[in-house]
């Protein structure tokens, strides 16, 4: 009797198709408590120099990953190329995994209003704001999980606005905009493949309901390098507009306490984007870039790994960099009875031993 494949069969089939993401993973960070290493976070990481040369590779830079929300800047490039018009704050929100503060929701609603739409057009997964204080206030106002409060609502509002820009053309209706074959998703996929230089062999569904396309870790780094360097290399182009929006409005890309916002505030011109399940990508204006994947999917090691990787990429030499803020970004204490008794230590670079 044949039934639904078990979890082990699904994992085996996925590994056969794309390679096991854990098979070549190496330590990216160690959690030290007292004098002992308590746990180790494994993963893959690549740092590119300004000319695209590999400055540091840990694990397998060619590993196929689902980059989750780290793909949002690439998707935004696709939407701009498809004809949507968004200014800096609204474009930054299109690239965001936002905290759901009143300011974030105001900008999302403005994007919808400019397209002649309201919140009812959003088809992303209902949720509460990410920020605990914002979520508490949202509940106090009588709200529950709603699409507009979910962290991807800026991207979805931009997708809808892109559809409205083609309102007179067949197939561009806002209904069904999350279908992988809808023109707005085709445009996003084309941008992802062009910027990464990799064909997206795998298509699935992200947590917000939008199509999610695979790439390689080094492809993701190359894409961020192209976006971050575009204001110098290709001013006025969609990648340049995305870079300017993100680095110019870092508080909209995440939130005041979020590491992605803190990183872009610390390093002028930095374009950075976190993604669920342990993914991160960032690039400097000179084209140096970073991408990594923590294979356990955890977020705890990401700030320490990001800060160390940015130093390898040359962030400390960027004019105007706030070195104290960059150091603070990479500081994740391990607490005992509320007091620091250890730290999350990167396994490479100036902040840690070699892997």
CSV table of C-alpha atoms in Angstrom, one decimal:
chain,number,residue,atom,x,y,z
A,1,UNK,CA,0.0,0.0,0.0
A,2,UNK,CA,1.4,3.3,-1.0
A,3,UNK,CA,1.0,6.5,1.1
A,4,UNK,CA,2.5,9.8,1.6
A,5,UNK,CA,6.4,9.6,1.8
A,6,UNK,CA,7.8,9.8,5.3
A,7,UNK,CA,10.0,12.6,6.5
A,8,UNK,CA,13.2,10.4,6.0
A,9,UNK,CA,12.2,9.7,2.3
A,10,UNK,CA,11.6,13.4,1.7
A,11,UNK,CA,15.0,14.4,3.2
A,12,UNK,CA,16.8,11.7,1.1
A,13,UNK,CA,15.1,12.8,-2.1
A,14,UNK,CA,15.9,16.5,-1.5
A,15,UNK,CA,19.5,15.6,-0.7
A,16,UNK,CA,19.8,13.6,-3.9
A,17,UNK,CA,18.5,16.5,-6.0
A,18,UNK,CA,20.5,19.4,-4.5
A,19,UNK,CA,23.1,18.1,-2.1
A,20,UNK,CA,22.8,17.9,1.7
A,21,UNK,CA,23.3,21.4,3.1
A,22,UNK,CA,24.9,19.9,6.2
A,23,UNK,CA,27.4,17.6,4.5
A,24,UNK,CA,30.3,20.0,4.0
A,25,UNK,CA,29.4,22.5,6.8
A,26,UNK,CA,32.1,23.7,9.1
A,27,UNK,CA,32.1,25.7,12.4
A,28,UNK,CA,31.0,29.4,11.9
A,29,UNK,CA,30.6,30.2,15.6
A,30,UNK,CA,31.2,28.7,19.0
A,31,UNK,CA,29.2,29.4,22.1
A,32,UNK,CA,31.5,29.7,25.0
A,33,UNK,CA,30.1,29.5,28.6
A,34,UNK,CA,32.7,30.0,31.3
A,35,UNK,CA,35.8,28.2,30.0
A,36,UNK,CA,34.1,25.6,27.9
A,37,UNK,CA,32.7,25.6,24.4
A,38,UNK,CA,29.0,24.8,25.1
A,39,UNK,CA,27.8,24.4,21.5
A,40,UNK,CA,28.9,25.0,17.9
A,41,UNK,CA,27.0,26.5,15.0
A,42,UNK,CA,28.0,25.0,11.6
A,43,UNK,CA,27.4,26.4,8.2
A,44,UNK,CA,28.8,27.8,5.0
A,45,UNK,CA,30.3,31.2,4.3
A,46,UNK,CA,31.9,33.2,1.5
A,47,UNK,CA,33.5,36.6,1.4
A,48,UNK,CA,34.2,38.2,-1.9
A,49,UNK,CA,36.7,40.9,-2.7
A,50,UNK,CA,35.9,44.0,-4.8
A,51,UNK,CA,36.8,42.2,-8.0
A,52,UNK,CA,34.7,39.2,-7.2
A,53,UNK,CA,37.7,37.1,-5.9
A,54,UNK,CA,37.0,34.7,-3.1
A,55,UNK,CA,38.7,36.2,0.0
A,56,UNK,CA,37.4,33.6,2.4
A,57,UNK,CA,35.5,30.4,1.9
A,58,UNK,CA,34.2,28.2,4.8
A,59,UNK,CA,32.3,25.0,4.0
A,60,UNK,CA,30.9,25.0,0.5
A,61,UNK,CA,30.3,28.4,-1.1
A,62,UNK,CA,28.5,26.6,-4.0
A,63,UNK,CA,25.9,25.0,-1.7
A,64,UNK,CA,22.4,25.4,-3.0
A,65,UNK,CA,20.2,27.4,-0.5
A,66,UNK,CA,16.8,28.9,0.0
A,67,UNK,CA,17.9,32.4,0.8
A,68,UNK,CA,14.5,33.3,2.2
A,69,UNK,CA,14.1,37.1,2.8
A,70,UNK,CA,17.7,37.8,1.8
A,71,UNK,CA,16.2,37.6,-1.7
A,72,UNK,CA,14.0,40.6,-1.2
A,73,UNK,CA,16.4,43.2,-2.6
A,74,UNK,CA,16.8,41.0,-5.7
A,75,UNK,CA,13.0,40.7,-6.0
A,76,UNK,CA,12.7,44.5,-5.6
A,77,UNK,CA,15.1,44.9,-8.6
A,78,UNK,CA,12.8,42.7,-10.6
A,79,UNK,CA,9.8,44.8,-9.7
A,80,UNK,CA,11.5,48.0,-10.6
A,81,UNK,CA,12.5,46.5,-14.0
A,82,UNK,CA,8.9,45.5,-14.5
A,83,UNK,CA,7.8,49.1,-14.1
A,84,UNK,CA,6.8,49.8,-10.5
A,85,UNK,CA,7.7,53.3,-9.2
A,86,UNK,CA,8.7,53.5,-5.5
A,87,UNK,CA,10.6,56.2,-3.7
A,88,UNK,CA,13.2,55.5,-1.1
A,89,UNK,CA,11.1,54.7,2.0
A,90,UNK,CA,8.6,52.6,0.0
A,91,UNK,CA,11.4,50.8,-1.8
A,92,UNK,CA,13.2,50.1,1.4
A,93,UNK,CA,9.9,48.5,2.8
A,94,UNK,CA,9.7,46.4,-0.4
A,95,UNK,CA,13.1,44.9,0.7
A,96,UNK,CA,12.2,44.6,4.4
A,97,UNK,CA,11.4,42.0,7.0
A,98,UNK,CA,10.1,44.8,9.1
A,99,UNK,CA,9.2,45.0,12.8
A,100,UNK,CA,5.6,46.0,12.3
A,101,UNK,CA,5.9,49.3,14.1
A,102,UNK,CA,3.4,52.1,13.3
A,103,UNK,CA,6.0,53.7,11.0
A,104,UNK,CA,6.5,50.4,9.0
A,105,UNK,CA,2.7,49.9,8.6
A,106,UNK,CA,2.2,53.5,7.6
A,107,UNK,CA,4.7,53.1,4.7
A,108,UNK,CA,3.1,49.8,3.6
A,109,UNK,CA,-0.3,51.4,3.6
A,110,UNK,CA,1.0,54.4,1.6
A,111,UNK,CA,2.4,51.9,-1.1
A,112,UNK,CA,-1.1,50.3,-1.3
A,113,UNK,CA,-2.9,53.6,-1.4
A,114,UNK,CA,-0.7,55.0,-4.2
A,115,UNK,CA,-1.7,52.0,-6.2
A,116,UNK,CA,-5.4,52.5,-5.5
A,117,UNK,CA,-5.5,49.5,-3.2
A,118,UNK,CA,-6.1,48.8,0.5
A,119,UNK,CA,-5.0,46.1,3.0
A,120,UNK,CA,-7.7,43.7,1.7
A,121,UNK,CA,-5.5,43.1,-1.5
A,122,UNK,CA,-2.7,41.6,0.6
A,123,UNK,CA,-2.5,37.9,0.4
A,124,UNK,CA,0.5,37.3,2.6
A,125,UNK,CA,0.3,35.2,5.7
A,126,UNK,CA,-1.5,37.0,8.6
A,127,UNK,CA,0.8,37.5,11.6
A,128,UNK,CA,1.5,39.8,14.5
A,129,UNK,CA,4.3,42.4,14.4
A,130,UNK,CA,7.8,41.1,15.0
A,131,UNK,CA,8.7,43.7,17.6
A,132,UNK,CA,7.3,42.7,21.0
A,133,UNK,CA,6.2,46.2,22.0
A,134,UNK,CA,4.6,46.8,18.6
A,135,UNK,CA,2.8,43.4,18.9
A,136,UNK,CA,1.6,44.3,22.4
A,137,UNK,CA,0.2,47.6,21.2
A,138,UNK,CA,-1.4,46.0,18.2
A,139,UNK,CA,-3.2,43.5,20.5
A,140,UNK,CA,-4.2,46.3,22.9
A,141,UNK,CA,-5.8,48.0,19.9
A,142,UNK,CA,-8.0,45.0,19.3
A,143,UNK,CA,-6.1,43.4,16.4
A,144,UNK,CA,-5.0,39.9,15.9
A,145,UNK,CA,-2.8,38.4,13.2
A,146,UNK,CA,-3.3,40.4,10.0
A,147,UNK,CA,-1.4,40.5,6.6
A,148,UNK,CA,-0.4,44.1,7.0
A,149,UNK,CA,1.3,43.4,10.3
A,150,UNK,CA,3.3,40.5,8.9
A,151,UNK,CA,7.0,41.3,8.3
A,152,UNK,CA,6.8,40.7,4.5
A,153,UNK,CA,3.9,43.1,3.9
A,154,UNK,CA,6.1,45.7,2.3
A,155,UNK,CA,7.2,43.2,-0.4
A,156,UNK,CA,3.7,42.1,-1.0
A,157,UNK,CA,2.4,45.7,-1.3
A,158,UNK,CA,5.2,46.4,-3.9
A,159,UNK,CA,4.2,43.2,-5.8
A,160,UNK,CA,0.6,44.5,-5.9
A,161,UNK,CA,1.8,47.9,-7.0
A,162,UNK,CA,3.8,46.3,-9.8
A,163,UNK,CA,0.6,44.5,-11.0
A,164,UNK,CA,-1.3,47.8,-11.0
A,165,UNK,CA,1.4,49.4,-13.1
A,166,UNK,CA,0.3,46.8,-15.8
A,167,UNK,CA,-3.4,47.0,-15.1
A,168,UNK,CA,-4.3,47.2,-18.8
A,169,UNK,CA,-2.3,44.2,-19.8
A,170,UNK,CA,-3.6,40.6,-19.8
A,171,UNK,CA,-2.5,38.4,-16.9
A,172,UNK,CA,-1.3,41.2,-14.6
A,173,UNK,CA,-4.4,41.2,-12.3
A,174,UNK,CA,-3.8,41.4,-8.6
A,175,UNK,CA,-5.8,38.2,-8.0
A,176,UNK,CA,-3.4,35.3,-8.0
A,177,UNK,CA,-0.3,37.5,-7.7
A,178,UNK,CA,1.4,34.8,-5.6
A,179,UNK,CA,1.2,32.2,-8.4
A,180,UNK,CA,4.8,31.3,-9.5
A,181,UNK,CA,3.7,31.9,-13.1
A,182,UNK,CA,2.2,35.3,-12.5
A,183,UNK,CA,4.1,38.0,-14.5
A,184,UNK,CA,5.2,39.7,-11.3
A,185,UNK,CA,6.8,36.5,-10.0
A,186,UNK,CA,8.3,35.8,-13.4
A,187,UNK,CA,10.0,39.2,-13.2
A,188,UNK,CA,11.3,38.5,-9.7
A,189,UNK,CA,12.7,35.2,-10.7
A,190,UNK,CA,14.4,36.7,-13.8
A,191,UNK,CA,16.1,39.3,-11.6
A,192,UNK,CA,17.2,36.7,-9.1
A,193,UNK,CA,18.7,34.5,-11.9
A,194,UNK,CA,20.4,37.5,-13.6
A,195,UNK,CA,21.9,39.0,-10.5
A,196,UNK,CA,23.1,35.7,-9.0
A,197,UNK,CA,24.3,34.3,-12.3
A,198,UNK,CA,22.6,31.0,-11.3
A,199,UNK,CA,19.5,29.3,-12.6
A,200,UNK,CA,16.8,28.8,-9.9
A,201,UNK,CA,16.4,25.1,-10.1
A,202,UNK,CA,14.1,24.8,-7.1
A,203,UNK,CA,10.8,26.6,-6.5
A,204,UNK,CA,8.8,26.4,-3.3
A,205,UNK,CA,6.7,28.7,-1.1
A,206,UNK,CA,8.2,31.1,1.5
A,207,UNK,CA,6.6,31.6,4.9
A,208,UNK,CA,4.7,34.7,3.7
A,209,UNK,CA,3.2,32.7,0.8
A,210,UNK,CA,5.3,34.2,-2.1
A,211,UNK,CA,7.2,31.9,-4.4
A,212,UNK,CA,10.7,31.2,-3.2
A,213,UNK,CA,13.6,30.4,-5.6
A,214,UNK,CA,16.8,28.7,-4.8
A,215,UNK,CA,20.3,29.9,-5.6
A,216,UNK,CA,23.9,29.2,-4.4
A,217,UNK,CA,25.6,31.0,-1.6
A,218,UNK,CA,28.3,32.5,-3.8
A,219,UNK,CA,25.6,33.5,-6.3
A,220,UNK,CA,23.8,35.4,-3.5
A,221,UNK,CA,27.0,37.2,-2.5
A,222,UNK,CA,27.6,38.2,-6.2
A,223,UNK,CA,24.1,39.6,-6.4
A,224,UNK,CA,24.5,41.7,-3.3
A,225,UNK,CA,27.9,42.9,-4.7
A,226,UNK,CA,26.2,44.1,-7.9
A,227,UNK,CA,23.4,45.9,-6.0
A,228,UNK,CA,25.7,47.6,-3.4
A,229,UNK,CA,28.2,48.8,-6.0
A,230,UNK,CA,25.5,49.9,-8.5
A,231,UNK,CA,25.3,53.6,-7.2
A,232,UNK,CA,29.0,53.9,-8.3
A,233,UNK,CA,29.0,51.6,-11.2
A,234,UNK,CA,25.5,52.0,-12.7
A,235,UNK,CA,23.8,55.0,-11.1
A,236,UNK,CA,20.1,55.4,-11.7
A,237,UNK,CA,19.5,51.7,-12.4
A,238,UNK,CA,17.2,49.5,-10.4
A,239,UNK,CA,20.0,47.9,-8.4
A,240,UNK,CA,21.3,51.4,-7.6
A,241,UNK,CA,17.9,52.6,-6.5
A,242,UNK,CA,17.5,49.5,-4.2
A,243,UNK,CA,21.0,50.1,-2.7
A,244,UNK,CA,20.2,53.8,-2.0
A,245,UNK,CA,16.9,53.0,-0.5
A,246,UNK,CA,18.2,50.3,1.8
A,247,UNK,CA,21.3,52.1,3.0
A,248,UNK,CA,19.4,55.3,3.2
A,249,UNK,CA,16.6,53.9,5.3
A,250,UNK,CA,18.0,51.1,7.4
A,251,UNK,CA,15.4,51.5,10.1
A,252,UNK,CA,12.7,50.5,7.6
A,253,UNK,CA,14.5,47.4,6.4
A,254,UNK,CA,14.4,45.8,9.9
A,255,UNK,CA,13.9,47.9,13.1
A,256,UNK,CA,15.8,49.9,15.6
A,257,UNK,CA,17.2,47.0,17.6
A,258,UNK,CA,17.6,44.6,14.7
A,259,UNK,CA,21.1,43.6,13.6
A,260,UNK,CA,20.4,44.2,9.9
A,261,UNK,CA,19.5,47.9,10.7
A,262,UNK,CA,22.4,48.3,13.1
A,263,UNK,CA,24.9,46.9,10.5
A,264,UNK,CA,23.8,49.4,7.9
A,265,UNK,CA,23.9,52.3,10.3
A,266,UNK,CA,27.4,51.3,11.3
A,267,UNK,CA,28.8,51.0,7.8
A,268,UNK,CA,28.0,53.7,5.3
A,269,UNK,CA,26.8,52.3,2.0
A,270,UNK,CA,26.4,48.8,3.3
A,271,UNK,CA,23.5,46.8,1.8
A,272,UNK,CA,22.5,43.9,4.2
A,273,UNK,CA,19.5,41.6,4.5
A,274,UNK,CA,18.8,38.9,6.9
A,275,UNK,CA,16.8,35.8,6.0
A,276,UNK,CA,15.0,33.1,8.0
A,277,UNK,CA,16.7,29.8,8.8
A,278,UNK,CA,20.2,31.2,9.3
A,279,UNK,CA,20.8,33.1,6.1
A,280,UNK,CA,22.5,36.5,5.7
A,281,UNK,CA,23.9,38.5,2.8
A,282,UNK,CA,25.6,41.9,2.7
A,283,UNK,CA,27.9,44.0,0.5
A,284,UNK,CA,30.0,47.1,0.6
A,285,UNK,CA,29.9,49.9,-2.0
A,286,UNK,CA,33.2,48.7,-3.5
A,287,UNK,CA,31.6,45.3,-4.3
A,288,UNK,CA,33.1,43.3,-1.5
A,289,UNK,CA,30.4,40.9,-0.3
A,290,UNK,CA,29.4,38.4,2.3
A,291,UNK,CA,26.9,35.5,2.3
A,292,UNK,CA,26.4,32.7,4.8
A,293,UNK,CA,24.0,30.0,5.9
A,294,UNK,CA,23.9,28.6,9.4
A,295,UNK,CA,22.8,25.0,8.9
A,296,UNK,CA,20.8,24.6,12.1
A,297,UNK,CA,18.7,27.6,11.0
A,298,UNK,CA,19.3,29.4,14.3
A,299,UNK,CA,19.6,33.2,14.6
A,300,UNK,CA,21.8,33.3,17.6
A,301,UNK,CA,25.2,33.2,15.8
A,302,UNK,CA,24.3,35.5,13.0
A,303,UNK,CA,25.3,38.9,14.4
A,304,UNK,CA,28.8,37.6,15.5
A,305,UNK,CA,29.3,35.9,12.1
A,306,UNK,CA,28.1,38.9,10.2
A,307,UNK,CA,30.4,41.4,12.0
A,308,UNK,CA,33.4,39.2,11.6
A,309,UNK,CA,32.7,38.6,7.9
A,310,UNK,CA,32.2,42.3,7.3
A,311,UNK,CA,35.7,42.9,8.8
A,312,UNK,CA,37.2,40.3,6.5
A,313,UNK,CA,35.4,42.1,3.6
A,314,UNK,CA,37.0,45.4,4.6
A,315,UNK,CA,34.1,47.2,6.5
A,316,UNK,CA,36.5,48.6,9.1
A,317,UNK,CA,38.2,50.7,6.3
A,318,UNK,CA,35.1,52.2,4.9
A,319,UNK,CA,35.2,56.0,5.4
A,320,UNK,CA,32.8,57.1,8.2
A,321,UNK,CA,32.5,53.6,9.6
A,322,UNK,CA,31.4,53.5,13.3
A,323,UNK,CA,33.8,50.9,14.6
A,324,UNK,CA,32.3,50.8,18.1
A,325,UNK,CA,28.9,50.1,16.6
A,326,UNK,CA,30.4,47.4,14.4
A,327,UNK,CA,32.1,45.8,17.4
A,328,UNK,CA,28.8,46.0,19.4
A,329,UNK,CA,27.0,44.3,16.5
A,330,UNK,CA,29.2,41.3,16.9
A,331,UNK,CA,28.9,41.1,20.6
A,332,UNK,CA,26.4,38.5,21.7
A,333,UNK,CA,26.9,37.7,25.4
A,334,UNK,CA,26.0,34.3,27.0
A,335,UNK,CA,24.2,35.0,30.2
A,336,UNK,CA,24.2,33.2,33.6
A,337,UNK,CA,21.7,34.5,36.2
A,338,UNK,CA,21.3,37.6,34.0
A,339,UNK,CA,25.1,38.3,33.9
A,340,UNK,CA,27.6,37.7,31.0
A,341,UNK,CA,29.5,34.5,31.6
A,342,UNK,CA,30.6,33.9,28.0
A,343,UNK,CA,30.0,34.9,24.4
A,344,UNK,CA,29.2,33.8,20.9
A,345,UNK,CA,32.6,33.7,19.2
A,346,UNK,CA,33.1,33.6,15.4
A,347,UNK,CA,35.2,30.7,14.3
A,348,UNK,CA,37.2,32.9,11.9
A,349,UNK,CA,38.6,36.4,11.3
A,350,UNK,CA,39.8,38.9,13.9
A,351,UNK,CA,37.1,37.9,16.4
A,352,UNK,CA,37.8,34.2,16.6
A,353,UNK,CA,40.1,31.3,15.8
A,354,UNK,CA,40.4,29.8,12.4
A,355,UNK,CA,37.8,27.2,11.6
